[in-house]
Amino acid sequence: MFHHQPASYLSASLTPISSSLHSAAFKHMASMPLRIASNSVSSLLNLTFDGPCRLASNSGFYGHPDQPLNNIPLSTSASANRRTRRFLSQVPLHATNAPNRETIKSQSSLSFDVVIIGAGIIGLTIARQFLLFSDLSVAILDAAVPCAGATGAGQGYIWRINKTPGAEKWELASRSHQLWVILAESLQHQGLNPLQILGWMKTGSLLVGKTKEESTLLKAKVKQLCDAGLEAVFLSNQDLLLKEPALVLGKEGTAAYLPDDCQLDARCAVAFLEKENRHFATEGRYAEFYHEPATYLLRSGSSGEVDAVQTSKNTIFSKKAVVMAAGCWTGTLMHELIKSTNIKLDIPVKPRKGHLLVVENFNSFKLNHGLMEAGYVNHQSASLPSTASHKRPLYDAQATSVSMTATMDTSGNLILGSSRQLLGFNVDVDESIINRIWQRAAEFFPALTEKSLDELKKNRAVRVGLRPYMPDGKPVIGPVPGWSNFYIAAGHEGEGLTLALGTAEMIVDMVLGNPGKVDPKPYAVDRCCT
């Protein structure tokens, strides 16, 4: 799928920079980055929802399904054709692994203003932002389909209860939360139901603790949130019992409560975003290329711009910007794409594996809010500390942490989490981790001990996803130094949904030259330059 190119091929003025990810793990993940284990057919990855919460399963170009790809009414302009011919005339024939003339001629060459690599929640929201707030055309491509990665495996909360006012990510989290609320309210103003369309629920969030030490921390958290202008409340044990009767924390139990926090269904949100984006397909401004991994960046030797993205099926030209939003694959992919250049850039995004347990049609008790244990805020790191000889942490594949999170979705399913492991691109279900998640949840909800996991096998599903983890805890958002039209938006780890709309606004403002709403400095790509 990816090939190395000899140096002579890289000397062409329109330079293909090869991606040579030959590892078996990546090849496996490119085709199936998310695994769901369940005895319920409805929870399998390939499902299709009818109505407003529909998951797209089509591959290739979205538009007229019966129309040949080389006849689609998009920006296949004379200038794009000239650029394609220029590229063909400059490919050395002796480059044995390079795409030959016949291969390129047989592929469709398309031109868009913006090309986005990655169709997770970050890529889809960036596409939507461009389509709604500019007149630019957008192509989005992915090796798989939306919700096949971390987005589809997530718990769906849009929370600030676990954030720290004044911290570097606070401004982005607050702006993104505001944009999600604006979106939900705009649907209501249109006479639509955000609950039905997005799985949107204003449940509020509870950060709960069992000890005096945790109670002290939670009081300080409430004060911080209130000082930041939020209506946070500290709940005593008795107050908490009224909010969540099934929650048992002991006499020292307390909670920080943020009533305005929300949650949504990631699959419904993705279906909505795709539907919104596709409205622009009839105008020739939008196309999807699913099951098409990016194989090359075609880069102009004179200006340093990325001229096009070569996929397994098409050459997709970009006139304005290319955005890399490939989640946990961003670091490895970028390393391969730039290794033949003189640019020294290391995007240290790693896949951080997580398990969630979904108990379907749960009726033992009802959750009124989203819950998270106080220890989650300082979730045990799955890495070894830095040493004098290593600038970045050394990764311990055996280190695992489990913290209690609990939400209930619109269908009455109880969703319990969560685990964190650095195991590469492994997505196998680990039953020992599921047992730990269940046992940890039972420490907060004793009613769970009335049933064993074996009894629930017919009514349970397991979600396994790979969070795009950055060692410094901050996503990478912004232009790549030395590449005038190439941008990165990745490394959000477990906060992709939470930070998606704010990230999309940041990228679009950068590309269009608009004043930013959020300070971009904490997320700058150049902090990864070596």
PDB file of C-alpha atoms in Angstrom, residues 96-385:
ATOM      1  CA  THR A  96      10.879   1.382 -10.166  1.00  0.00           C
ATOM      2  CA  ASN A  97       8.479   1.845  -7.255  1.00  0.00           C
ATOM      3  CA  ALA A  98       7.000   5.122  -8.485  1.00  0.00           C
ATOM      4  CA  PRO A  99       3.496   5.185  -9.981  1.00  0.00           C
ATOM      5  CA  ASN A 100       4.029   4.870 -13.729  1.00  0.00           C
ATOM      6  CA  ARG A 101       2.434   7.021 -16.402  1.00  0.00           C
ATOM      7  CA  GLU A 102      -0.220   4.458 -17.218  1.00  0.00           C
ATOM      8  CA  THR A 103      -1.215   4.176 -13.563  1.00  0.00           C
ATOM      9  CA  ILE A 104      -1.536   7.938 -13.120  1.00  0.00           C
ATOM     10  CA  LYS A 105      -3.406   8.376 -16.400  1.00  0.00           C
ATOM     11  CA  SER A 106      -5.905   5.722 -15.368  1.00  0.00           C
ATOM     12  CA  GLN A 107      -6.605   7.503 -12.101  1.00  0.00           C
ATOM     13  CA  SER A 108      -8.932  10.452 -11.645  1.00  0.00           C
ATOM     14  CA  SER A 109      -7.244  13.784 -10.983  1.00  0.00           C
ATOM     15  CA  LEU A 110      -9.424  16.116  -8.958  1.00  0.00           C
ATOM     16  CA  SER A 111      -8.857  19.625  -7.639  1.00  0.00           C
ATOM     17  CA  PHE A 112     -10.153  21.187  -4.426  1.00  0.00           C
ATOM     18  CA  ASP A 113      -9.228  24.207  -2.363  1.00  0.00           C
ATOM     19  CA  VAL A 114      -8.713  22.143   0.793  1.00  0.00           C
ATOM     20  CA  VAL A 115      -7.815  18.472   1.192  1.00  0.00           C
ATOM     21  CA  ILE A 116      -8.238  16.900   4.644  1.00  0.00           C
ATOM     22  CA  ILE A 117      -6.507  13.629   5.531  1.00  0.00           C
ATOM     23  CA  GLY A 118      -8.584  11.895   8.201  1.00  0.00           C
ATOM     24  CA  ALA A 119     -12.368  11.560   8.610  1.00  0.00           C
ATOM     25  CA  GLY A 120     -12.622  11.356  12.374  1.00  0.00           C
ATOM     26  CA  ILE A 121     -14.446  13.968  14.411  1.00  0.00           C
ATOM     27  CA  ILE A 122     -11.578  16.442  13.914  1.00  0.00           C
ATOM     28  CA  GLY A 123     -11.424  16.063  10.124  1.00  0.00           C
ATOM     29  CA  LEU A 124     -15.211  16.182   9.686  1.00  0.00           C
ATOM     30  CA  THR A 125     -15.645  19.311  11.817  1.00  0.00           C
ATOM     31  CA  ILE A 126     -12.803  21.062   9.972  1.00  0.00           C
ATOM     32  CA  ALA A 127     -14.520  20.238   6.673  1.00  0.00           C
ATOM     33  CA  ARG A 128     -17.821  21.583   8.004  1.00  0.00           C
ATOM     34  CA  GLN A 129     -16.180  24.799   9.210  1.00  0.00           C
ATOM     35  CA  PHE A 130     -14.655  25.468   5.786  1.00  0.00           C
ATOM     36  CA  LEU A 131     -17.940  24.737   4.011  1.00  0.00           C
ATOM     37  CA  LEU A 132     -20.059  26.938   6.272  1.00  0.00           C
ATOM     38  CA  PHE A 133     -17.712  29.878   6.736  1.00  0.00           C
ATOM     39  CA  SER A 134     -15.955  30.172   3.390  1.00  0.00           C
ATOM     40  CA  ASP A 135     -16.615  29.516  -0.280  1.00  0.00           C
ATOM     41  CA  LEU A 136     -13.785  26.978  -0.509  1.00  0.00           C
ATOM     42  CA  SER A 137     -14.239  23.457  -1.826  1.00  0.00           C
ATOM     43  CA  VAL A 138     -13.231  20.541   0.392  1.00  0.00           C
ATOM     44  CA  ALA A 139     -12.202  16.926  -0.104  1.00  0.00           C
ATOM     45  CA  ILE A 140     -11.883  14.564   2.849  1.00  0.00           C
ATOM     46  CA  LEU A 141     -10.151  11.214   2.600  1.00  0.00           C
ATOM     47  CA  ASP A 142      -9.587   8.299   4.927  1.00  0.00           C
ATOM     48  CA  ALA A 143      -8.099   4.816   4.857  1.00  0.00           C
ATOM     49  CA  ALA A 144     -11.336   3.572   6.438  1.00  0.00           C
ATOM     50  CA  VAL A 145     -14.642   5.349   7.246  1.00  0.00           C
ATOM     51  CA  PRO A 146     -15.808   7.760   9.960  1.00  0.00           C
ATOM     52  CA  CYS A 147     -16.272   6.218  13.412  1.00  0.00           C
ATOM     53  CA  ALA A 148     -13.797   3.448  12.585  1.00  0.00           C
ATOM     54  CA  GLY A 149     -11.284   4.856  15.068  1.00  0.00           C
ATOM     55  CA  ALA A 150     -11.228   6.701  18.389  1.00  0.00           C
ATOM     56  CA  THR A 151     -14.313   8.778  17.542  1.00  0.00           C
ATOM     57  CA  GLY A 152     -16.600   5.754  17.271  1.00  0.00           C
ATOM     58  CA  ALA A 153     -15.191   4.163  20.407  1.00  0.00           C
ATOM     59  CA  GLY A 154     -15.578   7.189  22.691  1.00  0.00           C
ATOM     60  CA  GLN A 155     -17.954   7.863  25.553  1.00  0.00           C
ATOM     61  CA  GLY A 156     -19.326  11.091  24.123  1.00  0.00           C
ATOM     62  CA  TYR A 157     -18.996  13.570  26.962  1.00  0.00           C
ATOM     63  CA  ILE A 158     -18.471  17.307  26.376  1.00  0.00           C
ATOM     64  CA  TRP A 159     -17.273  18.180  29.870  1.00  0.00           C
ATOM     65  CA  ARG A 160     -15.331  20.906  31.648  1.00  0.00           C
ATOM     66  CA  ILE A 161     -15.590  19.398  35.137  1.00  0.00           C
ATOM     67  CA  ASN A 162     -12.266  17.634  34.598  1.00  0.00           C
ATOM     68  CA  LYS A 163     -10.534  20.733  33.175  1.00  0.00           C
ATOM     69  CA  THR A 164      -8.534  23.359  35.067  1.00  0.00           C
ATOM     70  CA  PRO A 165      -9.359  27.037  34.489  1.00  0.00           C
ATOM     71  CA  GLY A 166      -6.258  28.918  33.457  1.00  0.00           C
ATOM     72  CA  ALA A 167      -4.502  25.824  32.140  1.00  0.00           C
ATOM     73  CA  GLU A 168      -3.272  25.909  28.553  1.00  0.00           C
ATOM     74  CA  LYS A 169      -6.210  23.871  27.178  1.00  0.00           C
ATOM     75  CA  TRP A 170      -8.879  25.725  29.123  1.00  0.00           C
ATOM     76  CA  GLU A 171      -9.477  28.432  26.530  1.00  0.00           C
ATOM     77  CA  LEU A 172      -9.847  25.900  23.717  1.00  0.00           C
ATOM     78  CA  ALA A 173     -12.098  23.628  25.799  1.00  0.00           C
ATOM     79  CA  SER A 174     -14.336  26.553  26.785  1.00  0.00           C
ATOM     80  CA  ARG A 175     -14.620  27.839  23.216  1.00  0.00           C
ATOM     81  CA  SER A 176     -15.355  24.382  21.860  1.00  0.00           C
ATOM     82  CA  HIS A 177     -18.002  23.756  24.526  1.00  0.00           C
ATOM     83  CA  GLN A 178     -19.613  27.084  23.619  1.00  0.00           C
ATOM     84  CA  LEU A 179     -19.693  26.091  19.931  1.00  0.00           C
ATOM     85  CA  TRP A 180     -21.312  22.721  20.712  1.00  0.00           C
ATOM     86  CA  VAL A 181     -24.008  24.481  22.740  1.00  0.00           C
ATOM     87  CA  ILE A 182     -24.563  26.973  19.903  1.00  0.00           C
ATOM     88  CA  LEU A 183     -24.944  24.071  17.470  1.00  0.00           C
ATOM     89  CA  ALA A 184     -27.490  22.297  19.684  1.00  0.00           C
ATOM     90  CA  GLU A 185     -29.446  25.529  20.153  1.00  0.00           C
ATOM     91  CA  SER A 186     -29.407  26.249  16.418  1.00  0.00           C
ATOM     92  CA  LEU A 187     -30.987  22.850  15.781  1.00  0.00           C
ATOM     93  CA  GLN A 188     -33.718  23.690  18.280  1.00  0.00           C
ATOM     94  CA  HIS A 189     -34.347  27.031  16.560  1.00  0.00           C
ATOM     95  CA  GLN A 190     -34.832  25.110  13.305  1.00  0.00           C
ATOM     96  CA  GLY A 191     -37.526  22.997  14.956  1.00  0.00           C
ATOM     97  CA  LEU A 192     -35.215  19.976  15.202  1.00  0.00           C
ATOM     98  CA  ASN A 193     -34.459  17.827  18.228  1.00  0.00           C
ATOM     99  CA  PRO A 194     -30.762  17.820  19.283  1.00  0.00           C
ATOM    100  CA  LEU A 195     -31.424  14.693  21.346  1.00  0.00           C
ATOM    101  CA  GLN A 196     -32.555  12.807  18.276  1.00  0.00           C
ATOM    102  CA  ILE A 197     -29.977  14.233  15.880  1.00  0.00           C
ATOM    103  CA  LEU A 198     -26.854  14.416  18.050  1.00  0.00           C
ATOM    104  CA  GLY A 199     -27.777  12.283  21.029  1.00  0.00           C
ATOM    105  CA  TRP A 200     -27.391  15.615  22.846  1.00  0.00           C
ATOM    106  CA  MET A 201     -28.187  15.649  26.573  1.00  0.00           C
ATOM    107  CA  LYS A 202     -27.511  18.362  29.114  1.00  0.00           C
ATOM    108  CA  THR A 203     -26.944  15.879  31.916  1.00  0.00           C
ATOM    109  CA  GLY A 204     -24.430  17.830  33.928  1.00  0.00           C
ATOM    110  CA  SER A 205     -21.272  16.167  35.210  1.00  0.00           C
ATOM    111  CA  LEU A 206     -20.108  14.934  38.584  1.00  0.00           C
ATOM    112  CA  LEU A 207     -16.493  14.588  39.631  1.00  0.00           C
ATOM    113  CA  VAL A 208     -16.726  12.311  42.687  1.00  0.00           C
ATOM    114  CA  GLY A 209     -14.316  11.498  45.502  1.00  0.00           C
ATOM    115  CA  LYS A 210     -14.273   9.106  48.451  1.00  0.00           C
ATOM    116  CA  THR A 211     -11.646  10.527  50.794  1.00  0.00           C
ATOM    117  CA  LYS A 212     -10.994  13.712  52.762  1.00  0.00           C
ATOM    118  CA  GLU A 213      -8.053  14.481  50.500  1.00  0.00           C
ATOM    119  CA  GLU A 214     -10.228  14.184  47.416  1.00  0.00           C
ATOM    120  CA  SER A 215     -12.930  16.276  49.073  1.00  0.00           C
ATOM    121  CA  THR A 216     -10.413  19.059  49.619  1.00  0.00           C
ATOM    122  CA  LEU A 217      -9.360  18.892  45.978  1.00  0.00           C
ATOM    123  CA  LEU A 218     -12.994  18.959  44.830  1.00  0.00           C
ATOM    124  CA  LYS A 219     -13.729  22.065  46.894  1.00  0.00           C
ATOM    125  CA  ALA A 220     -10.761  23.775  45.278  1.00  0.00           C
ATOM    126  CA  LYS A 221     -11.989  22.624  41.848  1.00  0.00           C
ATOM    127  CA  VAL A 222     -15.429  24.155  42.465  1.00  0.00           C
ATOM    128  CA  LYS A 223     -13.861  27.447  43.512  1.00  0.00           C
ATOM    129  CA  GLN A 224     -11.694  27.493  40.362  1.00  0.00           C
ATOM    130  CA  LEU A 225     -14.693  26.847  38.136  1.00  0.00           C
ATOM    131  CA  CYS A 226     -16.796  29.489  39.881  1.00  0.00           C
ATOM    132  CA  ASP A 227     -13.983  32.032  39.633  1.00  0.00           C
ATOM    133  CA  ALA A 228     -13.907  31.265  35.889  1.00  0.00           C
ATOM    134  CA  GLY A 229     -17.581  32.226  35.633  1.00  0.00           C
ATOM    135  CA  LEU A 230     -19.186  28.778  35.692  1.00  0.00           C
ATOM    136  CA  GLU A 231     -22.008  27.730  38.009  1.00  0.00           C
ATOM    137  CA  ALA A 232     -20.222  24.888  39.762  1.00  0.00           C
ATOM    138  CA  VAL A 233     -21.528  23.403  43.028  1.00  0.00           C
ATOM    139  CA  PHE A 234     -19.850  21.406  45.784  1.00  0.00           C
ATOM    140  CA  LEU A 235     -22.056  18.528  46.911  1.00  0.00           C
ATOM    141  CA  SER A 236     -21.908  16.906  50.327  1.00  0.00           C
ATOM    142  CA  ASN A 237     -22.530  13.182  50.733  1.00  0.00           C
ATOM    143  CA  GLN A 238     -26.244  13.741  51.425  1.00  0.00           C
ATOM    144  CA  ASP A 239     -26.636  16.152  48.516  1.00  0.00           C
ATOM    145  CA  LEU A 240     -24.913  13.664  46.246  1.00  0.00           C
ATOM    146  CA  LEU A 241     -27.226  10.855  47.331  1.00  0.00           C
ATOM    147  CA  LEU A 242     -30.192  12.900  46.150  1.00  0.00           C
ATOM    148  CA  LYS A 243     -28.550  13.445  42.766  1.00  0.00           C
ATOM    149  CA  GLU A 244     -27.441   9.837  42.234  1.00  0.00           C
ATOM    150  CA  PRO A 245     -29.136   7.353  44.600  1.00  0.00           C
ATOM    151  CA  ALA A 246     -27.195   4.363  43.229  1.00  0.00           C
ATOM    152  CA  LEU A 247     -23.841   5.990  43.946  1.00  0.00           C
ATOM    153  CA  VAL A 248     -22.300   4.884  47.271  1.00  0.00           C
ATOM    154  CA  LEU A 249     -19.107   6.656  48.335  1.00  0.00           C
ATOM    155  CA  GLY A 250     -19.039   6.299  52.099  1.00  0.00           C
ATOM    156  CA  LYS A 251     -19.307   9.034  54.720  1.00  0.00           C
ATOM    157  CA  GLU A 252     -16.421  11.040  53.248  1.00  0.00           C
ATOM    158  CA  GLY A 253     -17.888  11.022  49.748  1.00  0.00           C
ATOM    159  CA  THR A 254     -18.368  14.383  48.006  1.00  0.00           C
ATOM    160  CA  ALA A 255     -18.536  15.728  44.454  1.00  0.00           C
ATOM    161  CA  ALA A 256     -17.953  18.741  42.260  1.00  0.00           C
ATOM    162  CA  TYR A 257     -21.031  19.327  40.122  1.00  0.00           C
ATOM    163  CA  LEU A 258     -21.225  21.255  36.849  1.00  0.00           C
ATOM    164  CA  PRO A 259     -24.878  21.316  35.713  1.00  0.00           C
ATOM    165  CA  ASP A 260     -24.165  22.794  32.267  1.00  0.00           C
ATOM    166  CA  ASP A 261     -21.934  19.979  31.034  1.00  0.00           C
ATOM    167  CA  CYS A 262     -23.310  17.882  28.192  1.00  0.00           C
ATOM    168  CA  GLN A 263     -22.857  14.624  26.335  1.00  0.00           C
ATOM    169  CA  LEU A 264     -23.717  13.355  22.880  1.00  0.00           C
ATOM    170  CA  ASP A 265     -23.665  10.191  20.790  1.00  0.00           C
ATOM    171  CA  ALA A 266     -20.538  10.266  18.615  1.00  0.00           C
ATOM    172  CA  ARG A 267     -22.088   8.122  15.895  1.00  0.00           C
ATOM    173  CA  CYS A 268     -25.127  10.366  15.640  1.00  0.00           C
ATOM    174  CA  ALA A 269     -22.922  13.473  15.632  1.00  0.00           C
ATOM    175  CA  VAL A 270     -20.781  12.039  12.826  1.00  0.00           C
ATOM    176  CA  ALA A 271     -23.843  11.113  10.778  1.00  0.00           C
ATOM    177  CA  PHE A 272     -25.124  14.678  11.202  1.00  0.00           C
ATOM    178  CA  LEU A 273     -21.783  16.197  10.182  1.00  0.00           C
ATOM    179  CA  GLU A 274     -21.581  14.019   7.082  1.00  0.00           C
ATOM    180  CA  LYS A 275     -25.128  14.926   6.115  1.00  0.00           C
ATOM    181  CA  GLU A 276     -24.404  18.634   6.578  1.00  0.00           C
ATOM    182  CA  ASN A 277     -21.197  18.427   4.580  1.00  0.00           C
ATOM    183  CA  ARG A 278     -22.867  16.513   1.768  1.00  0.00           C
ATOM    184  CA  HIS A 279     -25.311  19.337   1.164  1.00  0.00           C
ATOM    185  CA  PHE A 280     -22.377  21.074  -0.526  1.00  0.00           C
ATOM    186  CA  ALA A 281     -21.624  18.164  -2.856  1.00  0.00           C
ATOM    187  CA  THR A 282     -24.297  19.268  -5.325  1.00  0.00           C
ATOM    188  CA  GLU A 283     -22.521  22.634  -5.545  1.00  0.00           C
ATOM    189  CA  GLY A 284     -19.264  20.901  -6.415  1.00  0.00           C
ATOM    190  CA  ARG A 285     -17.730  21.981  -3.113  1.00  0.00           C
ATOM    191  CA  TYR A 286     -17.450  18.679  -1.238  1.00  0.00           C
ATOM    192  CA  ALA A 287     -16.375  15.105  -1.823  1.00  0.00           C
ATOM    193  CA  GLU A 288     -15.527  12.108   0.359  1.00  0.00           C
ATOM    194  CA  PHE A 289     -12.875   9.534  -0.505  1.00  0.00           C
ATOM    195  CA  TYR A 290     -13.255   6.693   1.970  1.00  0.00           C
ATOM    196  CA  HIS A 291     -11.208   3.498   1.901  1.00  0.00           C
ATOM    197  CA  GLU A 292      -8.497   5.551   0.172  1.00  0.00           C
ATOM    198  CA  PRO A 293      -5.318   5.768   2.227  1.00  0.00           C
ATOM    199  CA  ALA A 294      -2.965   8.632   1.426  1.00  0.00           C
ATOM    200  CA  THR A 295       0.131   7.198  -0.245  1.00  0.00           C
ATOM    201  CA  TYR A 296       2.089  10.286  -1.316  1.00  0.00           C
ATOM    202  CA  LEU A 297       2.260  14.012  -0.913  1.00  0.00           C
ATOM    203  CA  LEU A 298       3.070  15.670  -4.228  1.00  0.00           C
ATOM    204  CA  ARG A 299       5.117  18.723  -3.375  1.00  0.00           C
ATOM    205  CA  SER A 300       6.387  21.561  -5.524  1.00  0.00           C
ATOM    206  CA  GLY A 301      10.144  21.905  -5.316  1.00  0.00           C
ATOM    207  CA  SER A 302      10.039  25.637  -6.056  1.00  0.00           C
ATOM    208  CA  SER A 303       7.538  26.939  -3.512  1.00  0.00           C
ATOM    209  CA  GLY A 304       7.530  24.193  -0.917  1.00  0.00           C
ATOM    210  CA  GLU A 305       3.749  23.866  -1.161  1.00  0.00           C
ATOM    211  CA  VAL A 306       1.956  20.526  -1.099  1.00  0.00           C
ATOM    212  CA  ASP A 307       0.341  20.401  -4.530  1.00  0.00           C
ATOM    213  CA  ALA A 308      -1.641  17.203  -4.157  1.00  0.00           C
ATOM    214  CA  VAL A 309      -2.347  14.112  -2.114  1.00  0.00           C
ATOM    215  CA  GLN A 310      -2.011  10.821  -3.937  1.00  0.00           C
ATOM    216  CA  THR A 311      -4.370   8.135  -2.613  1.00  0.00           C
ATOM    217  CA  SER A 312      -4.609   4.488  -3.544  1.00  0.00           C
ATOM    218  CA  LYS A 313      -7.133   5.461  -6.250  1.00  0.00           C
ATOM    219  CA  ASN A 314      -6.932   9.181  -7.042  1.00  0.00           C
ATOM    220  CA  THR A 315      -4.668  12.208  -7.314  1.00  0.00           C
ATOM    221  CA  ILE A 316      -6.386  14.949  -5.322  1.00  0.00           C
ATOM    222  CA  PHE A 317      -4.954  18.421  -5.940  1.00  0.00           C
ATOM    223  CA  SER A 318      -5.099  21.195  -3.365  1.00  0.00           C
ATOM    224  CA  LYS A 319      -5.189  24.873  -4.280  1.00  0.00           C
ATOM    225  CA  LYS A 320      -5.259  26.346  -0.760  1.00  0.00           C
ATOM    226  CA  ALA A 321      -4.357  23.944   2.055  1.00  0.00           C
ATOM    227  CA  VAL A 322      -3.816  20.335   3.083  1.00  0.00           C
ATOM    228  CA  VAL A 323      -4.763  19.400   6.649  1.00  0.00           C
ATOM    229  CA  MET A 324      -3.416  16.295   8.371  1.00  0.00           C
ATOM    230  CA  ALA A 325      -6.000  15.087  10.916  1.00  0.00           C
ATOM    231  CA  ALA A 326      -5.160  11.389  11.006  1.00  0.00           C
ATOM    232  CA  GLY A 327      -5.500  10.852  14.749  1.00  0.00           C
ATOM    233  CA  CYS A 328      -3.043   8.408  16.296  1.00  0.00           C
ATOM    234  CA  TRP A 329      -1.524   7.652  12.875  1.00  0.00           C
ATOM    235  CA  THR A 330      -0.431  11.267  12.390  1.00  0.00           C
ATOM    236  CA  GLY A 331       2.997  10.931  13.970  1.00  0.00           C
ATOM    237  CA  THR A 332       4.047   7.804  12.097  1.00  0.00           C
ATOM    238  CA  LEU A 333       2.602   9.046   8.838  1.00  0.00           C
ATOM    239  CA  MET A 334       4.265  12.459   9.112  1.00  0.00           C
ATOM    240  CA  HIS A 335       7.600  10.832   9.888  1.00  0.00           C
ATOM    241  CA  GLU A 336       7.396   8.867   6.659  1.00  0.00           C
ATOM    242  CA  LEU A 337       6.171  11.802   4.597  1.00  0.00           C
ATOM    243  CA  ILE A 338       8.986  14.185   5.566  1.00  0.00           C
ATOM    244  CA  LYS A 339      11.956  11.865   5.967  1.00  0.00           C
ATOM    245  CA  SER A 340      13.229  12.673   2.467  1.00  0.00           C
ATOM    246  CA  THR A 341      13.198  16.411   3.194  1.00  0.00           C
ATOM    247  CA  ASN A 342      15.494  18.609   5.268  1.00  0.00           C
ATOM    248  CA  ILE A 343      12.672  19.431   7.667  1.00  0.00           C
ATOM    249  CA  LYS A 344      13.340  18.240  11.223  1.00  0.00           C
ATOM    250  CA  LEU A 345       9.948  17.575  12.716  1.00  0.00           C
ATOM    251  CA  ASP A 346       8.789  14.940  15.168  1.00  0.00           C
ATOM    252  CA  ILE A 347       5.078  14.737  15.907  1.00  0.00           C
ATOM    253  CA  PRO A 348       5.220  12.293  18.856  1.00  0.00           C
ATOM    254  CA  VAL A 349       1.578  11.199  18.664  1.00  0.00           C
ATOM    255  CA  LYS A 350       1.186   7.658  20.011  1.00  0.00           C
ATOM    256  CA  PRO A 351      -1.839   5.329  19.988  1.00  0.00           C
ATOM    257  CA  ARG A 352      -3.131   5.031  23.545  1.00  0.00           C
ATOM    258  CA  LYS A 353      -5.457   2.075  23.748  1.00  0.00           C
ATOM    259  CA  GLY A 354      -8.702   2.350  25.679  1.00  0.00           C
ATOM    260  CA  HIS A 355     -11.525  -0.035  26.564  1.00  0.00           C
ATOM    261  CA  LEU A 356     -15.140   0.870  27.313  1.00  0.00           C
ATOM    262  CA  LEU A 357     -17.780  -1.574  28.544  1.00  0.00           C
ATOM    263  CA  VAL A 358     -21.325  -1.052  27.269  1.00  0.00           C
ATOM    264  CA  VAL A 359     -24.138  -2.820  29.140  1.00  0.00           C
ATOM    265  CA  GLU A 360     -27.113  -2.718  26.807  1.00  0.00           C
ATOM    266  CA  ASN A 361     -30.695  -2.121  27.984  1.00  0.00           C
ATOM    267  CA  PHE A 362     -29.445  -1.650  31.521  1.00  0.00           C
ATOM    268  CA  ASN A 363     -32.273  -1.465  34.077  1.00  0.00           C
ATOM    269  CA  SER A 364     -30.719  -2.121  37.494  1.00  0.00           C
ATOM    270  CA  PHE A 365     -30.550   1.607  38.170  1.00  0.00           C
ATOM    271  CA  LYS A 366     -30.673   4.904  36.286  1.00  0.00           C
ATOM    272  CA  LEU A 367     -27.899   7.458  36.015  1.00  0.00           C
ATOM    273  CA  ASN A 368     -29.030  11.072  36.054  1.00  0.00           C
ATOM    274  CA  HIS A 369     -25.638  12.606  35.248  1.00  0.00           C
ATOM    275  CA  GLY A 370     -22.284  11.781  33.763  1.00  0.00           C
ATOM    276  CA  LEU A 371     -19.806  10.664  36.412  1.00  0.00           C
ATOM    277  CA  MET A 372     -16.048  10.516  36.708  1.00  0.00           C
ATOM    278  CA  GLU A 373     -13.906   9.660  39.712  1.00  0.00           C
ATOM    279  CA  ALA A 374     -11.619  12.408  40.986  1.00  0.00           C
ATOM    280  CA  GLY A 375      -8.561  10.262  40.300  1.00  0.00           C
ATOM    281  CA  TYR A 376      -9.267  10.432  36.581  1.00  0.00           C
ATOM    282  CA  VAL A 377      -7.965  13.987  36.510  1.00  0.00           C
ATOM    283  CA  ASN A 378      -4.549  12.644  37.452  1.00  0.00           C
ATOM    284  CA  HIS A 379      -5.007   9.433  35.488  1.00  0.00           C
ATOM    285  CA  GLN A 380      -1.980   7.239  36.092  1.00  0.00           C
ATOM    286  CA  SER A 381       0.446   7.796  33.230  1.00  0.00           C
ATOM    287  CA  ALA A 382       1.175   4.787  31.055  1.00  0.00           C
ATOM    288  CA  SER A 383       4.766   5.893  30.552  1.00  0.00           C
ATOM    289  CA  LEU A 384       8.058   5.832  32.379  1.00  0.00           C
ATOM    290  CA  PRO A 385       9.547   9.108  33.612  1.00  0.00           C
TER     291      PRO A 385
END
